[in-house]
């Protein structure tokens, strides 16, 4: 039996302090809505490009393309303001307010991967943080915003690009960073 290939994606991380603030804000929703699958805070990230299953050669080409994209991209300022939304009735997400640098980073990542000859998810980039998914055909809740009395908004600067490997398990996907690159483009702090 052939082992299951690992799926990969390029992303911007959410730092520990920001995760903790957002996790505390989401906690009351988790307590009221247990019929959905809540994404653990340790798995939170901002997906820039979903790459799917890659061969070793494709992964190497992807890493070269991502390194080039990172070198050409500036750090990005992001904010989680507590605004929630849904993709259909299966995904609950938190809005990520961002500057033009994140859009440029996503375009550089997608352009580089495309130029390396790999097919990526064709859906347009929409910055968001997935916090829950429907479980067994159940819809995610239609909830309001989280509000600002809960440690939100929380802001940070993304200074690295991360290539993640995702392996499905019976308790949800496990993410492992494969490689990281500093964002070293125009506007980046220089030593």
CSV table of C-alpha atoms in Angstrom, one decimal:
chain,number,residue,atom,x,y,z
A,1,UNK,CA,0.0,0.0,0.0
A,2,UNK,CA,1.4,3.4,-1.0
A,3,UNK,CA,1.7,5.9,1.9
A,4,UNK,CA,-0.6,8.9,1.6
A,5,UNK,CA,1.2,12.0,0.2
A,6,UNK,CA,1.5,15.1,2.3
A,7,UNK,CA,-0.4,18.1,1.2
A,8,UNK,CA,1.5,21.4,1.3
A,9,UNK,CA,0.6,25.1,1.5
A,10,UNK,CA,2.4,28.5,1.8
A,11,UNK,CA,1.3,30.7,4.7
A,12,UNK,CA,1.9,33.6,7.0
A,13,UNK,CA,2.0,32.6,10.7
A,14,UNK,CA,-0.1,34.0,13.6
A,15,UNK,CA,2.3,34.7,16.5
A,16,UNK,CA,1.7,33.1,19.9
A,17,UNK,CA,0.5,36.3,21.6
A,18,UNK,CA,-2.0,37.0,18.9
A,19,UNK,CA,-3.2,33.4,18.9
A,20,UNK,CA,-3.8,33.6,22.6
A,21,UNK,CA,-5.9,36.8,22.3
A,22,UNK,CA,-7.9,35.5,19.4
A,23,UNK,CA,-8.4,32.1,21.1
A,24,UNK,CA,-9.7,33.8,24.3
A,25,UNK,CA,-12.2,35.8,22.1
A,26,UNK,CA,-13.4,32.6,20.3
A,27,UNK,CA,-13.8,30.6,23.6
A,28,UNK,CA,-17.4,31.7,24.3
A,29,UNK,CA,-18.4,30.6,20.8
A,30,UNK,CA,-16.8,27.1,21.3
A,31,UNK,CA,-18.7,26.7,24.5
A,32,UNK,CA,-22.1,27.5,22.8
A,33,UNK,CA,-21.5,25.7,19.5
A,34,UNK,CA,-20.0,22.2,20.0
A,35,UNK,CA,-21.6,20.7,16.8
A,36,UNK,CA,-18.8,22.1,14.6
A,37,UNK,CA,-15.1,21.2,14.4
A,38,UNK,CA,-13.1,24.1,16.0
A,39,UNK,CA,-9.7,24.5,14.5
A,40,UNK,CA,-7.0,24.4,17.3
A,41,UNK,CA,-5.2,27.7,17.7
A,42,UNK,CA,-1.9,26.0,17.1
A,43,UNK,CA,-3.0,25.4,13.5
A,44,UNK,CA,-4.1,29.0,12.8
A,45,UNK,CA,-2.3,30.6,9.8
A,46,UNK,CA,-3.1,32.8,6.8
A,47,UNK,CA,-3.0,30.6,3.7
A,48,UNK,CA,-1.3,32.4,0.8
A,49,UNK,CA,-1.4,29.4,-1.6
A,50,UNK,CA,-2.7,25.8,-1.3
A,51,UNK,CA,-0.3,23.6,-3.2
A,52,UNK,CA,-1.8,20.1,-2.7
A,53,UNK,CA,0.3,16.9,-2.9
A,54,UNK,CA,3.8,17.5,-4.3
A,55,UNK,CA,6.5,15.1,-5.5
A,56,UNK,CA,10.0,15.6,-4.2
A,57,UNK,CA,11.0,17.4,-7.4
A,58,UNK,CA,7.9,19.7,-7.2
A,59,UNK,CA,8.6,20.5,-3.6
A,60,UNK,CA,12.2,21.5,-4.4
A,61,UNK,CA,11.0,23.8,-7.2
A,62,UNK,CA,8.4,25.2,-4.8
A,63,UNK,CA,11.0,26.0,-2.2
A,64,UNK,CA,13.1,27.8,-4.7
A,65,UNK,CA,10.1,29.8,-5.9
A,66,UNK,CA,9.0,30.7,-2.3
A,67,UNK,CA,12.5,31.8,-1.4
A,68,UNK,CA,12.5,34.2,-4.4
A,69,UNK,CA,9.1,35.5,-3.4
A,70,UNK,CA,10.2,36.1,0.2
A,71,UNK,CA,13.3,37.9,-0.9
A,72,UNK,CA,11.2,40.2,-3.1
A,73,UNK,CA,8.4,40.8,-0.5
A,74,UNK,CA,8.2,43.3,2.4
A,75,UNK,CA,6.9,42.5,5.9
A,76,UNK,CA,3.1,42.7,6.2
A,77,UNK,CA,1.0,44.4,8.9
A,78,UNK,CA,-2.1,42.3,9.9
A,79,UNK,CA,-5.0,42.8,12.3
A,80,UNK,CA,-7.6,40.4,13.6
A,81,UNK,CA,-10.5,42.8,14.5
A,82,UNK,CA,-13.1,40.3,15.6
A,83,UNK,CA,-15.2,40.4,12.4
A,84,UNK,CA,-16.5,37.0,11.5
A,85,UNK,CA,-17.8,35.6,8.2
A,86,UNK,CA,-18.7,32.3,6.5
A,87,UNK,CA,-17.8,30.5,3.3
A,88,UNK,CA,-21.1,28.9,2.5
A,89,UNK,CA,-22.3,27.1,5.6
A,90,UNK,CA,-19.2,25.0,6.0
A,91,UNK,CA,-16.4,27.4,7.1
A,92,UNK,CA,-16.4,30.0,9.8
A,93,UNK,CA,-13.5,32.6,9.5
A,94,UNK,CA,-12.2,35.7,11.1
A,95,UNK,CA,-11.4,38.6,8.9
A,96,UNK,CA,-7.7,39.6,8.5
A,97,UNK,CA,-7.3,43.4,7.9
A,98,UNK,CA,-4.1,43.9,6.0
A,99,UNK,CA,-1.9,46.3,4.1
A,100,UNK,CA,-1.0,46.0,0.4
A,101,UNK,CA,2.2,44.1,1.3
A,102,UNK,CA,0.1,40.9,2.1
A,103,UNK,CA,-1.7,41.1,-1.2
A,104,UNK,CA,1.7,41.6,-2.9
A,105,UNK,CA,3.2,38.6,-1.0
A,106,UNK,CA,0.3,36.3,-2.0
A,107,UNK,CA,0.7,37.4,-5.6
A,108,UNK,CA,4.5,36.8,-5.5
A,109,UNK,CA,4.0,33.4,-4.0
A,110,UNK,CA,1.3,32.4,-6.5
A,111,UNK,CA,3.2,33.8,-9.4
A,112,UNK,CA,6.4,32.0,-8.4
A,113,UNK,CA,4.7,28.7,-7.9
A,114,UNK,CA,2.9,29.1,-11.3
A,115,UNK,CA,6.2,30.0,-13.0
A,116,UNK,CA,7.7,26.8,-11.4
A,117,UNK,CA,5.2,24.8,-13.4
A,118,UNK,CA,2.9,23.9,-10.5
A,119,UNK,CA,-0.9,24.1,-10.4
A,120,UNK,CA,-2.3,26.0,-7.5
A,121,UNK,CA,-5.8,26.5,-6.2
A,122,UNK,CA,-7.3,29.0,-8.7
A,123,UNK,CA,-9.6,30.8,-6.2
A,124,UNK,CA,-8.6,34.4,-5.6
A,125,UNK,CA,-6.7,35.3,-2.5
A,126,UNK,CA,-8.9,36.3,0.4
A,127,UNK,CA,-7.0,36.9,3.7
A,128,UNK,CA,-8.8,35.1,6.5
A,129,UNK,CA,-8.2,32.9,9.5
A,130,UNK,CA,-10.3,29.7,9.5
A,131,UNK,CA,-11.6,29.1,13.0
A,132,UNK,CA,-14.2,26.3,12.5
A,133,UNK,CA,-15.6,23.9,9.9
A,134,UNK,CA,-18.9,22.1,9.7
A,135,UNK,CA,-18.9,18.6,11.0
A,136,UNK,CA,-20.9,15.7,9.5
A,137,UNK,CA,-23.0,17.8,7.3
A,138,UNK,CA,-23.8,20.4,9.9
A,139,UNK,CA,-23.5,24.1,9.2
A,140,UNK,CA,-21.2,26.4,11.1
A,141,UNK,CA,-23.1,28.9,13.3
A,142,UNK,CA,-24.2,32.2,11.8
A,143,UNK,CA,-22.7,34.2,14.6
A,144,UNK,CA,-22.1,37.9,14.9
A,145,UNK,CA,-18.7,39.5,15.5
A,146,UNK,CA,-16.5,38.8,18.5
A,147,UNK,CA,-16.4,42.3,19.7
A,148,UNK,CA,-13.6,44.5,21.1
A,149,UNK,CA,-13.9,43.7,24.8
A,150,UNK,CA,-12.1,40.4,24.4
A,151,UNK,CA,-8.5,41.5,23.8
A,152,UNK,CA,-9.3,42.4,20.2
A,153,UNK,CA,-8.3,43.9,17.9
A,154,UNK,CA,-4.8,42.3,17.8
A,155,UNK,CA,-2.1,43.3,15.3
A,156,UNK,CA,1.3,42.0,14.3
A,157,UNK,CA,3.8,42.2,11.5
A,158,UNK,CA,4.4,39.1,9.4
A,159,UNK,CA,8.2,38.9,8.7
A,160,UNK,CA,8.5,35.3,7.4
A,161,UNK,CA,6.9,33.1,4.7
A,162,UNK,CA,6.3,29.5,5.8
A,163,UNK,CA,5.9,26.3,3.7
A,164,UNK,CA,3.8,23.8,5.7
A,165,UNK,CA,3.2,20.1,5.3
A,166,UNK,CA,-0.3,19.0,6.2
A,167,UNK,CA,-1.0,15.3,7.1
A,168,UNK,CA,-4.6,14.3,7.8
A,169,UNK,CA,-5.3,12.3,11.0
A,170,UNK,CA,-8.4,11.0,12.6
A,171,UNK,CA,-8.4,14.0,15.0
A,172,UNK,CA,-7.8,16.6,12.2
A,173,UNK,CA,-4.9,17.8,10.2
A,174,UNK,CA,-1.4,18.1,11.6
A,175,UNK,CA,0.7,20.9,10.3
A,176,UNK,CA,4.5,20.9,10.2
A,177,UNK,CA,6.7,23.8,9.0
A,178,UNK,CA,9.0,22.5,6.2
A,179,UNK,CA,10.9,25.7,5.5
A,180,UNK,CA,10.8,29.4,6.4
A,181,UNK,CA,12.1,32.5,4.6
A,182,UNK,CA,12.5,36.0,6.0
A,183,UNK,CA,10.6,38.7,4.0
A,184,UNK,CA,13.5,40.8,2.9
A,185,UNK,CA,12.0,43.0,0.2
A,186,UNK,CA,11.6,46.8,0.0
A,187,UNK,CA,10.5,48.2,3.4
A,188,UNK,CA,12.1,45.4,5.4
A,189,UNK,CA,14.2,46.2,8.3
A,190,UNK,CA,17.9,45.8,7.5
A,191,UNK,CA,20.6,45.0,10.2
